PDB file of C-alpha atoms in Angstrom:
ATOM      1  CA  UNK O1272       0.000   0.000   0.000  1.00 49.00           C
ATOM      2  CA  UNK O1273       1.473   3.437  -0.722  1.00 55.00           C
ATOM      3  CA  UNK O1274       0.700   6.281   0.974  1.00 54.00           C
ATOM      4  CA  UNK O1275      -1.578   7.935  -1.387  1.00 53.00           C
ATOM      5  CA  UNK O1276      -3.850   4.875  -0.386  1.00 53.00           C
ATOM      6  CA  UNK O1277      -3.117   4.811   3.710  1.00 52.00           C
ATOM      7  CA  UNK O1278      -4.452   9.181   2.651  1.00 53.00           C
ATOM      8  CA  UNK O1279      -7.706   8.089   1.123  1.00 63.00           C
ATOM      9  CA  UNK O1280      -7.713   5.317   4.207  1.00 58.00           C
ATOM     10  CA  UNK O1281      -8.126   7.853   6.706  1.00 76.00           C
ATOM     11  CA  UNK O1282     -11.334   8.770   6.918  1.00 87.00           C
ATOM     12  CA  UNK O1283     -13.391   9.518  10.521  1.00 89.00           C
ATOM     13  CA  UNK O1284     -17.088   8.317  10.374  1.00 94.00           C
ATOM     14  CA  UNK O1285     -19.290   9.396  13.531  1.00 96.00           C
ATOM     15  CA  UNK O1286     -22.653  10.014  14.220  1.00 98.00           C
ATOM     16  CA  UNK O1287     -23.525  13.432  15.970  1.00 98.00           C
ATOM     17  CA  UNK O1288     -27.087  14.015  17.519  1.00 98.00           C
ATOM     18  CA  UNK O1289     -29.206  17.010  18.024  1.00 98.00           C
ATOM     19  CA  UNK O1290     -31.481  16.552  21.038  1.00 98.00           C
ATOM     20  CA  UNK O1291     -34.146  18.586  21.278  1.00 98.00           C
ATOM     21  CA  UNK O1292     -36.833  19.368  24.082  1.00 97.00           C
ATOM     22  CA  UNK O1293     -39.332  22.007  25.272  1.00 97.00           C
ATOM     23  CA  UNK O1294     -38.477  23.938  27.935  1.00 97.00           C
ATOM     24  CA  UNK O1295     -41.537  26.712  28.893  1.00 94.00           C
ATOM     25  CA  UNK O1296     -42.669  27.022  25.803  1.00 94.00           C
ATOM     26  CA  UNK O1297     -39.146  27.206  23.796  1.00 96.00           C
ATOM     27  CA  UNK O1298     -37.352  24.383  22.037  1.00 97.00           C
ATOM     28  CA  UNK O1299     -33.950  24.039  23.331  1.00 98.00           C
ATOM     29  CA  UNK O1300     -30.951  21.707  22.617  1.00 98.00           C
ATOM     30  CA  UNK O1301     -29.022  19.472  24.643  1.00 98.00           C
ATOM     31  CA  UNK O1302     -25.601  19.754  24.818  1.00 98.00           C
ATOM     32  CA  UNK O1303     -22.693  17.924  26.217  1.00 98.00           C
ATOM     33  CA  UNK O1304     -18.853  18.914  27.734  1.00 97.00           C
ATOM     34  CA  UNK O1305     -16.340  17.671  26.034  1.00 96.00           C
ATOM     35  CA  UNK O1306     -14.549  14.903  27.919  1.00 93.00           C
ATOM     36  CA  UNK O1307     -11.667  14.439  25.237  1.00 91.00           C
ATOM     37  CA  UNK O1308      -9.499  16.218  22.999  1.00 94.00           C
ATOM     38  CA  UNK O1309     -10.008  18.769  20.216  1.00 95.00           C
ATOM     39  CA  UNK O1310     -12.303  21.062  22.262  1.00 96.00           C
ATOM     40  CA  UNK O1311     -12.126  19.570  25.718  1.00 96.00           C
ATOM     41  CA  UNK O1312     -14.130  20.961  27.967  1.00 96.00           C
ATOM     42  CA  UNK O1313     -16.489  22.604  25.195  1.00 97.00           C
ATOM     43  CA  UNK O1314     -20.108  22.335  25.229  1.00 98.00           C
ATOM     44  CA  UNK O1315     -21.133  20.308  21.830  1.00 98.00           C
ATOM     45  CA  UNK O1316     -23.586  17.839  20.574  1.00 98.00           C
ATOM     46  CA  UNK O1317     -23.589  14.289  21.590  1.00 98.00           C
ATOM     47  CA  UNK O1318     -21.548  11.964  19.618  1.00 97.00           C
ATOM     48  CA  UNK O1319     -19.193   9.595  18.764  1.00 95.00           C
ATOM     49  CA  UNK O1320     -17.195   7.151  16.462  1.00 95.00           C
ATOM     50  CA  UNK O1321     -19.384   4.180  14.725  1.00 95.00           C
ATOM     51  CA  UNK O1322     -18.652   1.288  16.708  1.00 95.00           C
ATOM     52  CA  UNK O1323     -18.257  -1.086  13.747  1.00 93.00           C
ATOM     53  CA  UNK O1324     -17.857  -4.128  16.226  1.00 95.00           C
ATOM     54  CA  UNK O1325     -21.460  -3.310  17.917  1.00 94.00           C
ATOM     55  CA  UNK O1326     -23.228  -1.086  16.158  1.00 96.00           C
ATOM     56  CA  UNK O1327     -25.819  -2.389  13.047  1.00 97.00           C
ATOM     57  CA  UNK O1328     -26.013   0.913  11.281  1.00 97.00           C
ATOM     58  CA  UNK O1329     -25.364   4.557  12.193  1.00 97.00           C
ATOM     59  CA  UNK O1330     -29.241   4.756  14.073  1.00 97.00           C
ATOM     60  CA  UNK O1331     -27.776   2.283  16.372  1.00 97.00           C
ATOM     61  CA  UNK O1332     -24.808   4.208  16.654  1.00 97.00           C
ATOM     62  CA  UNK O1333     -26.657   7.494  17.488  1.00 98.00           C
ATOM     63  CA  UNK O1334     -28.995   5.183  19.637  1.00 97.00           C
ATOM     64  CA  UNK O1335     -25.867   3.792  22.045  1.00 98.00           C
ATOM     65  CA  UNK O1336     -24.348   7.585  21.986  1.00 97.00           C
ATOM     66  CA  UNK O1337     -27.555   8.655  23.583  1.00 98.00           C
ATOM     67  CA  UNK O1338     -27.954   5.853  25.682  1.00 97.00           C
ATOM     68  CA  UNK O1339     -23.986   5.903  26.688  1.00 97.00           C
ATOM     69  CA  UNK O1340     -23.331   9.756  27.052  1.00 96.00           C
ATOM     70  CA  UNK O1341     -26.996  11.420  27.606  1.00 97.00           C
ATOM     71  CA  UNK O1342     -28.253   8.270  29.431  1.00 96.00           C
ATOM     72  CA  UNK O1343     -31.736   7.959  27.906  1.00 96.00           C
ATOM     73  CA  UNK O1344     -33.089   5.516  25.610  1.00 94.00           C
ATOM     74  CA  UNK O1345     -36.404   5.852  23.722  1.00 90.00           C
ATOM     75  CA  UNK O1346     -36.129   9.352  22.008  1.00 95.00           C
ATOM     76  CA  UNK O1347     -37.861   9.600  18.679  1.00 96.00           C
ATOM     77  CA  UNK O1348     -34.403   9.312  16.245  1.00 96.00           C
ATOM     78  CA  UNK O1349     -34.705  10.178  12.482  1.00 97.00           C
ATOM     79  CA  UNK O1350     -31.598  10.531   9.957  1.00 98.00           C
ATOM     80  CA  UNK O1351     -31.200  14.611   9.452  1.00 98.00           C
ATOM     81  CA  UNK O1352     -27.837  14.714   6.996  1.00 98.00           C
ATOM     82  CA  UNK O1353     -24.785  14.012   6.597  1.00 98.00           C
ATOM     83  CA  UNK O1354     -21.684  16.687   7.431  1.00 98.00           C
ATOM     84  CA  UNK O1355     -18.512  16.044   5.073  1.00 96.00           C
ATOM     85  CA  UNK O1356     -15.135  17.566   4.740  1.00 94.00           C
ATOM     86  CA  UNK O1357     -11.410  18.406   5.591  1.00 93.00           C
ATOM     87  CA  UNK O1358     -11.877  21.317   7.687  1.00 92.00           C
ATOM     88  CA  UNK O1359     -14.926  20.713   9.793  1.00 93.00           C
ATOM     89  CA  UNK O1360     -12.617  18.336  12.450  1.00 93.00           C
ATOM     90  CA  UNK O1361      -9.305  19.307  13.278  1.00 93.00           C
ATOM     91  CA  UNK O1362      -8.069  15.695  13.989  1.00 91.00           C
ATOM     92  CA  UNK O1363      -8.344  15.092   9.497  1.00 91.00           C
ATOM     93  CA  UNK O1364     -11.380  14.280   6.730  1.00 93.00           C
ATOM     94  CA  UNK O1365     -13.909  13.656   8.476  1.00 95.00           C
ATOM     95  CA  UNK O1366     -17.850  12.378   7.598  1.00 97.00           C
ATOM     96  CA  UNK O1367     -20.283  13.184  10.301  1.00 97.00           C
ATOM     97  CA  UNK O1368     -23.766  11.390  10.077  1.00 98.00           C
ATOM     98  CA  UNK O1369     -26.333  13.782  12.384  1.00 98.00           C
ATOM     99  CA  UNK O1370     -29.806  12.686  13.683  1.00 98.00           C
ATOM    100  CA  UNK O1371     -32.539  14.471  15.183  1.00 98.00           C
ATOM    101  CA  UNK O1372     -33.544  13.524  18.254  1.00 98.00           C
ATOM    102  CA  UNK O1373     -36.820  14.575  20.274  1.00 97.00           C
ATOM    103  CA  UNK O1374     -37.691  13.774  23.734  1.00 96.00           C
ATOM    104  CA  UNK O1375     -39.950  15.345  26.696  1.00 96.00           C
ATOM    105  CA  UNK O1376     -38.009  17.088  28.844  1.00 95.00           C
ATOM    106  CA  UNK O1377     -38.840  15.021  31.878  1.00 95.00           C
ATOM    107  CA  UNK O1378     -37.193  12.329  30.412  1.00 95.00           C
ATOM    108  CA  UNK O1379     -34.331  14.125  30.519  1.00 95.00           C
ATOM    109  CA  UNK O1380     -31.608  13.121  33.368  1.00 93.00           C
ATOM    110  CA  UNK O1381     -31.531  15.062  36.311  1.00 91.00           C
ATOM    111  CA  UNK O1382     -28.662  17.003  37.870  1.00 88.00           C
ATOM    112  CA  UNK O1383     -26.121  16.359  35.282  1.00 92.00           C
ATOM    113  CA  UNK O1384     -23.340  18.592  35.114  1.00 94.00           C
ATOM    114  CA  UNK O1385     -21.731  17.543  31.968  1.00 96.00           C
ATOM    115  CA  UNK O1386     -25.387  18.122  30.323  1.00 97.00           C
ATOM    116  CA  UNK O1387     -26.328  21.397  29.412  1.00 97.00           C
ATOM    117  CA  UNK O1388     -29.997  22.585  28.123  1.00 97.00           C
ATOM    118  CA  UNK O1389     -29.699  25.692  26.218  1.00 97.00           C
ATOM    119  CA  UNK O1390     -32.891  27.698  24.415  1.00 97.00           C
ATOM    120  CA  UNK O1391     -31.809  27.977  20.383  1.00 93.00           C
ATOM    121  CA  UNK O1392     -31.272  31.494  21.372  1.00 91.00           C
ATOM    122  CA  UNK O1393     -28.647  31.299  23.702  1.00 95.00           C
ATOM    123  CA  UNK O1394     -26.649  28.604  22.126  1.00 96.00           C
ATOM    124  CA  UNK O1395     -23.056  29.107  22.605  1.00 96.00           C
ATOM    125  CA  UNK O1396     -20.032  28.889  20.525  1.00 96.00           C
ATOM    126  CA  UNK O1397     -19.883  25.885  19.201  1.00 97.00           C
ATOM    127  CA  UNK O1398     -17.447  23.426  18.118  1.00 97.00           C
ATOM    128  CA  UNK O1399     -16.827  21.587  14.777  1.00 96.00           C
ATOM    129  CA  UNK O1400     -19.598  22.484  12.787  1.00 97.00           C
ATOM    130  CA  UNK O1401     -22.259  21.689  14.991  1.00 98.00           C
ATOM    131  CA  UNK O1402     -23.927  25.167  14.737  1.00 97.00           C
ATOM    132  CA  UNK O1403     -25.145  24.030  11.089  1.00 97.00           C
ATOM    133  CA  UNK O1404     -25.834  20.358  12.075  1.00 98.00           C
ATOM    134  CA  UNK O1405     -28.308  22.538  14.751  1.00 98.00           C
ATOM    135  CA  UNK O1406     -29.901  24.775  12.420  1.00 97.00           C
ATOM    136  CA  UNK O1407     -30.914  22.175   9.872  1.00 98.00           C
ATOM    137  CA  UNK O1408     -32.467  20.230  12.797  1.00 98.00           C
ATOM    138  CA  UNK O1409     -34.691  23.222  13.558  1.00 97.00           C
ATOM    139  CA  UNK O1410     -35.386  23.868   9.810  1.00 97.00           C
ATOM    140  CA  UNK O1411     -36.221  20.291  10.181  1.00 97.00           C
ATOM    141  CA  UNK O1412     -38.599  19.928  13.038  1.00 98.00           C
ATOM    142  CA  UNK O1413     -40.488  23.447  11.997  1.00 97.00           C
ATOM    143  CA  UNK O1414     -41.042  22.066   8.217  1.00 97.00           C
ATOM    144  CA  UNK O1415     -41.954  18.560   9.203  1.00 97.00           C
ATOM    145  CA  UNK O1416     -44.188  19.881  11.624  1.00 97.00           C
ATOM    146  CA  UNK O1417     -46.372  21.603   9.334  1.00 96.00           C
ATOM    147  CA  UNK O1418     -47.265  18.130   7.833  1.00 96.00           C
ATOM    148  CA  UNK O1419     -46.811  15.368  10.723  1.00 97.00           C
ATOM    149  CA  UNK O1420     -47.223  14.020  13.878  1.00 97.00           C
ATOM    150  CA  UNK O1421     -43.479  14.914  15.075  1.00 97.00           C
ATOM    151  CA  UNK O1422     -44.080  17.748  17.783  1.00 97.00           C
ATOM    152  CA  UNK O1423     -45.666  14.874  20.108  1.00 97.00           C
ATOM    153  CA  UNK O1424     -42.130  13.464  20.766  1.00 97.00           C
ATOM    154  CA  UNK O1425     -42.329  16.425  22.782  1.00 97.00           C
ATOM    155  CA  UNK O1426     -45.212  15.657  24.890  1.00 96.00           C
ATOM    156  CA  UNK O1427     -45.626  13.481  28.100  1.00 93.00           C
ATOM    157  CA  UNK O1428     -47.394  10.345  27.410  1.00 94.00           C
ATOM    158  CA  UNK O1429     -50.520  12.048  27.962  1.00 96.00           C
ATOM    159  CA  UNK O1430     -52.060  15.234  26.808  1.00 96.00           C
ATOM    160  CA  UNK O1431     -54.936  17.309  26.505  1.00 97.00           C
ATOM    161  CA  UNK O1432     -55.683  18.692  22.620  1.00 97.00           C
ATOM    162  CA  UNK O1433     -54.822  22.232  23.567  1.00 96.00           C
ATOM    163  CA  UNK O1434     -51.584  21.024  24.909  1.00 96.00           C
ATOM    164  CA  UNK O1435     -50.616  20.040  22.293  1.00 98.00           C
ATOM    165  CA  UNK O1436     -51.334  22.340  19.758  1.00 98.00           C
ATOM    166  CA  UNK O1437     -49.500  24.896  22.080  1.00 97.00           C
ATOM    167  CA  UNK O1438     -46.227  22.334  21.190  1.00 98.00           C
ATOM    168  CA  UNK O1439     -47.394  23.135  17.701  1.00 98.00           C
ATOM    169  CA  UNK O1440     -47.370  26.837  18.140  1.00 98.00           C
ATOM    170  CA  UNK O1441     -44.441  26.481  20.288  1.00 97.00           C
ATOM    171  CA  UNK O1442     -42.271  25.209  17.205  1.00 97.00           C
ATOM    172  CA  UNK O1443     -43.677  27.000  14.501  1.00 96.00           C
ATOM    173  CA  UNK O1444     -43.715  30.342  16.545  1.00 95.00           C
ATOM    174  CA  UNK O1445     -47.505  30.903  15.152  1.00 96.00           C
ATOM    175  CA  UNK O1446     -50.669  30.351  16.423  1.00 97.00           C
ATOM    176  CA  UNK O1447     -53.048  28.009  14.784  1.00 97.00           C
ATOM    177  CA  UNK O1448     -56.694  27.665  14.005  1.00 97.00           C
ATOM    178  CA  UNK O1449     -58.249  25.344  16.674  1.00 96.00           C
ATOM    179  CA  UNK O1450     -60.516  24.471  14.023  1.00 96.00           C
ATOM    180  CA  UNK O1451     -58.277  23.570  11.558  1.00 95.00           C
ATOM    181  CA  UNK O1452     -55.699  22.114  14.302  1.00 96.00           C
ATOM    182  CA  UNK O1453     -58.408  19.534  15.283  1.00 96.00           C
ATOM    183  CA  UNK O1454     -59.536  18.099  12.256  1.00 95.00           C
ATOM    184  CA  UNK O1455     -55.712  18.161  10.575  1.00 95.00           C
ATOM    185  CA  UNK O1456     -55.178  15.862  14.168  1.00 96.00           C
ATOM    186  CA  UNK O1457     -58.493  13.800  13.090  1.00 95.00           C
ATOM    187  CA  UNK O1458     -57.085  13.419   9.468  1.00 94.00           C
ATOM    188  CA  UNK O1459     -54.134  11.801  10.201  1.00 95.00           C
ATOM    189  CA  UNK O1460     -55.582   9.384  12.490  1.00 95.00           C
ATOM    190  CA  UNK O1461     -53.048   9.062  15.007  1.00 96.00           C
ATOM    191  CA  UNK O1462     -54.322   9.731  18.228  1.00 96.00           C
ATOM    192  CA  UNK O1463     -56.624   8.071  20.486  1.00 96.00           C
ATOM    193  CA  UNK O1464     -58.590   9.283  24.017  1.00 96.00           C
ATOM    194  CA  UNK O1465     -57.354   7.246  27.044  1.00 96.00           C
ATOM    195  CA  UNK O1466     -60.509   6.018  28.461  1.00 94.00           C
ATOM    196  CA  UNK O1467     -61.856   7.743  31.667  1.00 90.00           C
ATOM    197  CA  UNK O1468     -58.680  10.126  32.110  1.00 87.00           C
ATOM    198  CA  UNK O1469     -59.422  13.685  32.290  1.00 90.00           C
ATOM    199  CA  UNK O1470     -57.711  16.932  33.054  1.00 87.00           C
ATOM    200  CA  UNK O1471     -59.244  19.073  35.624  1.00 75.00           C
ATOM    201  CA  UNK O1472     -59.494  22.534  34.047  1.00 62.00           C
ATOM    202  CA  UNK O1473     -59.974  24.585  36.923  1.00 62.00           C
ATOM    203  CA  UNK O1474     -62.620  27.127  36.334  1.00 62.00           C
ATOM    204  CA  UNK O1475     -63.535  25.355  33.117  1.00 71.00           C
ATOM    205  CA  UNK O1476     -64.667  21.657  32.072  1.00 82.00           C
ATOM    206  CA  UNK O1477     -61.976  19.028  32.377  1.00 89.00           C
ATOM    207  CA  UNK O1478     -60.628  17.855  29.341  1.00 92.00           C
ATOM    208  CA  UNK O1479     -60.259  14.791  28.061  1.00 95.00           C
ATOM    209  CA  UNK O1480     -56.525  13.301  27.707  1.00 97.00           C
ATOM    210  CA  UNK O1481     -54.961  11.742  25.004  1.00 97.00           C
ATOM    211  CA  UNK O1482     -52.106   9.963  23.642  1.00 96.00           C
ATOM    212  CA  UNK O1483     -50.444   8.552  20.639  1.00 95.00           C
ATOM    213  CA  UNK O1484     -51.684   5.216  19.068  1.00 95.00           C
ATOM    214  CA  UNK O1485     -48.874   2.565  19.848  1.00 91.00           C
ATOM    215  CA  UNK O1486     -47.503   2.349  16.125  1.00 87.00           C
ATOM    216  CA  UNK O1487     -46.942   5.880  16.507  1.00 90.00           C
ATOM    217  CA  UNK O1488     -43.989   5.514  19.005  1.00 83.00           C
ATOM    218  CA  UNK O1489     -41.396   5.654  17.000  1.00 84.00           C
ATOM    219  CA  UNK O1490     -43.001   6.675  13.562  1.00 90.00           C
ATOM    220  CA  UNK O1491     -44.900   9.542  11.925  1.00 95.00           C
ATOM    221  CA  UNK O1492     -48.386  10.125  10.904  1.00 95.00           C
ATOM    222  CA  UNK O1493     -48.457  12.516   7.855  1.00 93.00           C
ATOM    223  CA  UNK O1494     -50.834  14.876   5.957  1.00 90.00           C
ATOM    224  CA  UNK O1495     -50.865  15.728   2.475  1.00 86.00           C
ATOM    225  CA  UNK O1496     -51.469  19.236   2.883  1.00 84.00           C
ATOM    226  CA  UNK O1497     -49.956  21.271   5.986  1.00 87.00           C
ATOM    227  CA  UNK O1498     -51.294  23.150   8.726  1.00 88.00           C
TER     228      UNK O1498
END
């Protein structure tokens, strides 16, 4: 092998993850300190090497990084992009496979030093080029939302209907029709009433609850035409 080859060789593959949660009423993003070098001691996204001796495919490998260095398992996980180049890590060419992750934030660990939960606008400087791996994740969520069932990755496991089209509003930064809200929900056919579980409402009627239909735990219901 000459040493053009052991050059074309030496190529990093990783997986990074954007975790996202709602935090009074704002999306924010987890981040995580550096433990190693470049940037030690930096706040970034989760991630880490493919584990070619463990991990099936890069989800996995974004799956173990969350489970490994967040310490959750269960987050809604979809592919985002993939990050490519010679100057985006220090250490060489490097190819960066990012998910999107979304999870309630009471599934979040508590107490964590290392963990950071920071509202889109008050992200820090970031390492890498994690800034842009963050803003197509909230290009992302906000488009997919306008068509999906997504935004209820950021809801408990119950819910009341105007709970969660305030997560709606919340990531779109609009408000929408209840009207239209309800039968969009209706249309895609992906929630169902938990029977006998109500909300008191305080000075109005209690609501009913609701949650997602179990093949909905991990996938999306869609609509052909948005919000």
């Amino acid at each position: 092998m000459n040493q053009s080859d052991e050059r074309r060789e030496a190529v990093q593959v990783s997986v990074d993850v954007v975790l996202l949660t709602l935090v009074e009423q704002q999306l924010h993003a987890v981040l995580l300190r550096r433990q190693a070098a470049p940037f030690a001691g930096v706040w970034a996204l989760p991630g880490g090497f493919i584990h070619t001796d463990e991990d099936a495919d890069a989800k996995a490998s974004a799956a173990r990084v969350l489970r490994a260095k967040v310490g959750i398992e269960g987050a809604y996980l979809e592919q985002l992009a993939t990050f490519s180049g010679p100057a985006r890590d220090p250490r060489g060419w490097s190819v960066a496979i990012a998910y999107c992750a979304l999870l309630p934030v009471q599934n979040l660990p508590p107490d964590r030093a290392d963990l950071s939960v920071v509202p889109f606008s008050a992200l820090p400087q970031l390492p890498f080029d994690h800034r842009a791996i963050l803003d197509a994740a909230l290009e992302r969520v906000r488009s997919k939302s306008l068509y999906s069932s997504l935004p209820v990755h950021l809801c408990g496991e119950t819910f009341t209907l105007p709970q969660l089209q305030q997560v709606y509003e919340n990531i779109l930064g609009e408000p929408l029709n209840k009207v239209s809200f309800r039968r969009k929900m209706d249309e895609m056919d992906w929630l169902e009433a938990v029977p006998g579980a109500m909300q008191g409402g305080g000075a109005h009627r209690p609501a009913q609850l609701y949650r997602a239909k179990p093949g909905f735990s991990q996938t999306l219901a869609l609509t052909t035409r948005g919000l």
